[in-house]
Amino acid sequence: MVVFLPLAGGSAIGSLCPTGHSMIQKGDDMRLYECVFIIRQDLSSAQVDSITAEFCAIITDHKGAVKKQEYWGLKTMAYKIKKNRKGHYVMLNFEADGAAVAELDRRLGLNEDVLRALITSIDAIDPEPSIMMKNTRERAGNDAPAPDDDAPAPATDEVDEVDAPVDDIDDEVEVEAVEVASETPETPETTENPDSEDNHDPA
Amino acid sequence: MTQLEITRPSARRQSNKRHKSCPLSHPSAPKVDYKDVKLLQRYTTERGKIVPRRISAVSAKKQRELATAIKRARHLALMPFVVS
């Protein structure tokens, strides 16, 4: 785009928009995307692989390229989706144009084995494995974090009592802030200045 | 004029109360990502609500990033909408 501006010269305003659009369509139609989808829990990992391959094929058929593929494993979901408590999480990082993404999105919605899907555009593909893969590795090593995941769920019955005050705390903080604000006017300005300096130092 | 003099100290009072800086704006701060559930959970209440930034001291820009990240994580059932 920048190259065209000096060439356009005097009639720049008229020719700006069309050239700009054509440049975007020619140069930038391939973008990087990240797709995460959840597959029903009762499918085997081989079936998950075949479904993943199916979606990879959609991308490659539209002249896209799958740059990275991750299987996060059978994870416990935060809430039930279509009566499933768990799901196979798969992430794809790929480069494709809008048509490929539209088709992928359509097929993800049609496939009944896919519980959820999220396609986001990203600026760059991180060559390292994502945080999810790090977590699964730690779990494989320790075998301990698994109960950690289950712990919050059974505790929820008791948490109800704890939760009510939690919501109140938000209000209390507000009240405190107001009170402090109303108290401080009595303090002279001389104390205010050192306070502000003290606060700046740790920051 | 007199009104101005009254309002100015009150503005100072609020600022000197505590000057917390945004925990996500440092150059070494972690990137806000919907996959990083552990990070996102720090900015939600036990109920699963997004913590207001007047409490978490997150900058406006990062709070917007956090909100979208938390909503994406909720969509993928990585985080709960409500903990009841």
Coordinates of C-alpha atoms in Angstrom, one line a residue:
Chain A
M1 CA 0.0 0.0 0.0
V2 CA 2.7 2.4 1.0
V3 CA 4.5 1.9 -2.3
F4 CA 1.4 2.9 -4.3
L5 CA 0.9 6.2 -2.5
P6 CA 3.7 8.2 -4.2
L7 CA 2.9 6.6 -7.6
A8 CA -0.7 7.7 -7.4
G9 CA 0.4 11.3 -7.1
G10 CA -2.2 14.0 -7.5
S11 CA -5.2 11.7 -7.9
A12 CA -4.3 9.9 -4.8
I13 CA -7.6 10.3 -3.0
G14 CA -9.6 8.6 -5.8
S15 CA -7.2 5.7 -6.4
L16 CA -6.3 5.1 -2.7
C17 CA -9.2 2.9 -1.7
P18 CA -9.4 0.6 -4.7
T19 CA -5.6 -0.1 -4.7
G20 CA -5.7 -0.6 -1.0
H21 CA -8.4 -3.2 -1.2
S22 CA -6.8 -5.1 -4.0
M23 CA -3.6 -5.2 -2.1
I24 CA -5.2 -6.6 0.9
Q25 CA -7.1 -9.3 -1.1
K26 CA -4.0 -10.3 -3.1
G27 CA -1.4 -10.2 -0.3
D28 CA -3.2 -11.0 2.9
D29 CA -5.8 -13.5 2.1
M30 CA -3.9 -16.2 3.9
R31 CA -4.0 -15.7 7.7
L32 CA -3.0 -17.6 10.7
Y33 CA -5.8 -19.2 12.8
E34 CA -6.1 -21.3 15.9
C35 CA -8.9 -23.8 16.2
V36 CA -9.7 -25.7 19.3
F37 CA -12.5 -28.2 19.3
I38 CA -13.9 -30.7 21.8
I39 CA -14.8 -34.3 20.7
R40 CA -17.3 -36.5 22.6
Q41 CA -15.7 -38.4 25.5
D42 CA -16.9 -41.9 24.4
L43 CA -14.9 -41.9 21.2
S44 CA -11.5 -43.7 21.1
S45 CA -8.3 -41.8 20.5
A46 CA -8.1 -43.5 17.0
Q47 CA -11.5 -42.0 16.2
V48 CA -10.4 -38.6 17.5
D49 CA -7.4 -38.9 15.2
S50 CA -9.5 -39.7 12.2
I51 CA -11.8 -36.7 12.9
T52 CA -8.8 -34.5 13.3
A53 CA -7.4 -35.7 10.0
E54 CA -10.8 -34.9 8.4
F55 CA -10.7 -31.3 9.5
C56 CA -7.0 -31.0 8.5
A57 CA -8.0 -32.2 5.1
I58 CA -10.6 -29.5 4.8
I59 CA -7.9 -26.9 5.4
T60 CA -5.4 -28.5 2.9
D61 CA -8.2 -28.9 0.3
H62 CA -8.6 -25.1 0.4
K63 CA -4.9 -24.5 -0.2
G64 CA -4.3 -23.9 3.5
A65 CA -1.6 -25.5 5.6
V66 CA -1.8 -27.0 9.1
K67 CA 1.3 -25.7 10.9
K68 CA 0.8 -27.2 14.3
Q69 CA -1.4 -29.9 15.9
E70 CA -1.9 -30.6 19.5
Y71 CA -4.0 -33.2 21.4
W72 CA -4.6 -32.0 24.9
G73 CA -6.1 -35.3 26.0
L74 CA -9.4 -36.3 27.6
K75 CA -10.0 -33.3 29.9
T76 CA -12.7 -32.8 32.4
M77 CA -14.9 -29.9 31.3
A78 CA -16.0 -27.1 33.6
Y79 CA -19.6 -27.9 32.8
K80 CA -21.6 -30.5 31.0
I81 CA -22.1 -30.2 27.3
K82 CA -24.7 -32.5 25.7
K83 CA -24.5 -34.7 28.8
N84 CA -20.7 -35.1 28.5
R85 CA -18.5 -34.4 31.5
K86 CA -15.3 -34.9 29.6
G87 CA -14.1 -34.3 26.2
H88 CA -11.1 -34.8 23.9
Y89 CA -9.5 -31.4 23.2
V90 CA -7.7 -30.9 19.9
M91 CA -6.0 -27.8 18.8
L92 CA -5.0 -26.9 15.2
N93 CA -2.8 -23.9 14.2
F94 CA -3.1 -23.3 10.5
E95 CA -2.7 -20.8 7.7
A96 CA -5.7 -20.4 5.4
D97 CA -8.0 -18.0 3.7
G98 CA -11.5 -17.0 4.7
A99 CA -13.2 -19.6 2.6
A100 CA -11.4 -22.4 4.3
V101 CA -12.3 -21.1 7.7
A102 CA -15.9 -20.7 6.7
E103 CA -16.0 -24.3 5.5
L104 CA -14.2 -25.6 8.6
D105 CA -16.6 -23.7 10.8
R106 CA -19.6 -25.2 9.0
R107 CA -18.2 -28.7 9.2
L108 CA -17.4 -28.4 12.8
G109 CA -21.0 -27.4 13.5
L110 CA -22.4 -30.3 11.4
N111 CA -20.2 -33.0 13.0
E112 CA -22.2 -34.4 15.9
D113 CA -19.0 -35.8 17.6
V114 CA -17.8 -32.2 18.0
L115 CA -19.2 -30.7 21.2
R116 CA -17.6 -27.2 20.9
A117 CA -15.3 -25.4 18.6
L118 CA -13.5 -22.1 18.7
I119 CA -11.6 -20.5 15.8
T120 CA -9.6 -17.5 16.5
S121 CA -7.2 -15.5 14.3
I122 CA -3.7 -15.2 15.7
D123 CA -0.8 -13.0 14.9
A124 CA 1.9 -15.7 15.1
I125 CA 2.2 -19.3 15.8
D126 CA 4.1 -20.2 18.9
P127 CA 6.6 -22.9 17.9
E128 CA 6.6 -24.2 21.5
P129 CA 3.9 -26.5 22.8
S130 CA 1.0 -24.5 24.4
I131 CA 0.4 -24.2 28.1
M132 CA -2.1 -27.1 27.9
M133 CA 0.6 -29.5 26.8
K134 CA 2.8 -28.4 29.6
N135 CA 0.0 -29.1 32.1
T136 CA -0.7 -32.5 30.7
R137 CA 3.0 -33.3 30.9
E138 CA 3.1 -32.3 34.5
R139 CA 0.1 -34.4 35.2
A140 CA 1.6 -37.4 33.5
G141 CA 4.7 -37.0 35.7
N142 CA 3.0 -36.4 39.0
D143 CA -0.3 -38.2 38.8
A144 CA -1.2 -35.9 41.7
P145 CA -3.0 -33.0 40.0
A146 CA -5.8 -35.2 38.9
P147 CA -7.5 -35.1 42.3
D148 CA -6.9 -31.3 42.4
D149 CA -9.2 -31.0 39.4
D150 CA -11.9 -33.1 41.1
A151 CA -11.5 -31.3 44.4
P152 CA -13.5 -28.1 43.6
A153 CA -16.4 -30.0 42.1
P154 CA -17.5 -32.0 45.2
A155 CA -16.8 -29.1 47.5
T156 CA -19.3 -27.0 45.7
D157 CA -22.1 -28.1 48.0
E158 CA -20.3 -26.6 51.0
V159 CA -19.0 -23.6 49.1
D160 CA -22.5 -22.1 48.9
E161 CA -22.1 -20.7 52.4
V162 CA -18.6 -19.4 51.5
D163 CA -19.8 -17.9 48.3
A164 CA -22.3 -15.5 49.7
P165 CA -19.6 -13.5 51.7
V166 CA -17.4 -13.6 48.7
D167 CA -19.9 -11.5 46.8
D168 CA -20.2 -9.3 49.8
I169 CA -16.5 -8.7 49.9
D170 CA -16.7 -6.8 46.7
D171 CA -19.1 -4.4 48.3
E172 CA -17.0 -4.1 51.5
V173 CA -14.0 -3.1 49.5
E174 CA -16.0 -0.4 48.0
V175 CA -17.2 0.8 51.4
E176 CA -13.6 0.7 52.7
A177 CA -12.4 2.8 49.8
V178 CA -15.1 5.4 50.5
E179 CA -14.4 5.4 54.2
V180 CA -10.7 5.9 53.7
A181 CA -11.4 8.6 51.3
S182 CA -13.6 10.4 53.8
E183 CA -11.1 9.9 56.6
T184 CA -8.1 11.2 54.8
P185 CA -9.3 14.8 54.4
E186 CA -8.5 15.4 58.0
T187 CA -4.8 14.6 57.5
P188 CA -2.8 17.6 56.5
E189 CA -1.2 17.9 53.1
T190 CA 2.3 17.3 54.5
T191 CA 1.5 13.7 55.2
E192 CA -0.1 13.2 51.8
N193 CA 3.1 13.9 49.9
P194 CA 5.3 11.4 51.7
D195 CA 2.6 8.8 51.3
S196 CA 2.5 9.3 47.6
E197 CA 6.3 9.1 47.4
D198 CA 6.3 5.9 49.5
N199 CA 3.7 4.4 47.2
H200 CA 5.7 5.3 44.1
D201 CA 8.9 3.6 45.4
P202 CA 7.7 0.0 45.5
A203 CA 5.9 0.5 42.2
Chain B
M1 CA -12.3 28.8 42.9
T2 CA -13.2 27.7 46.4
Q3 CA -14.9 24.6 45.0
L4 CA -11.8 23.7 43.0
E5 CA -9.6 23.9 46.1
I6 CA -12.0 21.5 47.9
T7 CA -12.1 19.0 45.1
R8 CA -8.4 18.8 44.4
P9 CA -7.3 17.3 47.7
S10 CA -9.9 14.6 47.5
A11 CA -8.5 13.6 44.1
R12 CA -5.0 13.4 45.7
R13 CA -6.4 11.3 48.6
Q14 CA -7.7 8.6 46.2
S15 CA -4.4 8.5 44.3
N16 CA -2.2 8.2 47.4
K17 CA -4.3 5.5 49.0
R18 CA -2.4 2.7 47.2
H19 CA -0.7 2.9 43.9
K20 CA -0.9 -0.6 42.6
S21 CA 0.5 -1.1 39.2
C22 CA -1.0 -3.5 36.6
P23 CA 0.3 -7.0 37.2
L24 CA -0.1 -7.9 33.5
S25 CA 1.6 -4.8 31.9
H26 CA 5.2 -5.5 32.8
P27 CA 7.5 -6.6 30.0
S28 CA 8.0 -9.9 31.8
A29 CA 4.3 -10.3 32.6
P30 CA 2.6 -13.4 31.2
K31 CA 0.6 -13.1 28.0
V32 CA -3.2 -13.2 28.5
D33 CA -4.3 -16.3 26.6
Y34 CA -7.6 -18.2 26.9
K35 CA -5.6 -21.4 27.2
D36 CA -3.8 -20.2 30.3
V37 CA -6.6 -21.2 32.7
K38 CA -4.4 -20.9 35.8
L39 CA -3.7 -17.2 35.1
L40 CA -7.4 -16.5 34.2
Q41 CA -8.6 -18.1 37.4
R42 CA -6.6 -15.5 39.4
Y43 CA -8.9 -12.8 37.9
T44 CA -12.2 -14.6 38.6
T45 CA -14.0 -14.9 41.9
E46 CA -14.8 -18.3 43.4
R47 CA -18.2 -17.9 41.8
G48 CA -16.6 -17.6 38.4
K49 CA -17.2 -13.9 38.0
I50 CA -14.6 -11.7 36.4
V51 CA -13.0 -9.6 39.1
P52 CA -13.5 -5.8 38.5
R53 CA -10.3 -4.0 37.8
R54 CA -10.7 -1.6 40.6
I55 CA -9.9 -4.6 42.8
S56 CA -7.4 -6.5 40.7
A57 CA -5.6 -3.2 39.6
V58 CA -5.4 -4.5 36.0
S59 CA -5.0 -1.8 33.4
A60 CA -8.0 -1.1 31.1
K61 CA -6.3 -2.6 28.1
K62 CA -5.4 -5.8 29.9
Q63 CA -8.8 -6.0 31.5
R64 CA -10.3 -6.0 28.0
E65 CA -7.9 -8.8 27.0
L66 CA -8.7 -10.7 30.1
A67 CA -12.4 -10.5 29.6
T68 CA -12.3 -11.9 26.1
A69 CA -9.9 -14.6 27.2
I70 CA -12.1 -15.6 30.1
K71 CA -15.1 -15.7 27.8
R72 CA -13.3 -17.9 25.3
A73 CA -12.2 -20.2 28.0
R74 CA -15.8 -20.4 29.2
H75 CA -17.0 -21.3 25.7
L76 CA -14.5 -24.2 25.6
A77 CA -15.6 -25.3 29.1
L78 CA -12.1 -24.7 30.4
M79 CA -13.7 -22.4 32.9
P80 CA -17.1 -22.3 34.4
F81 CA -19.8 -19.7 33.7
V82 CA -21.1 -20.1 37.2
V83 CA -19.9 -22.1 40.2
S84 CA -23.1 -22.9 42.0

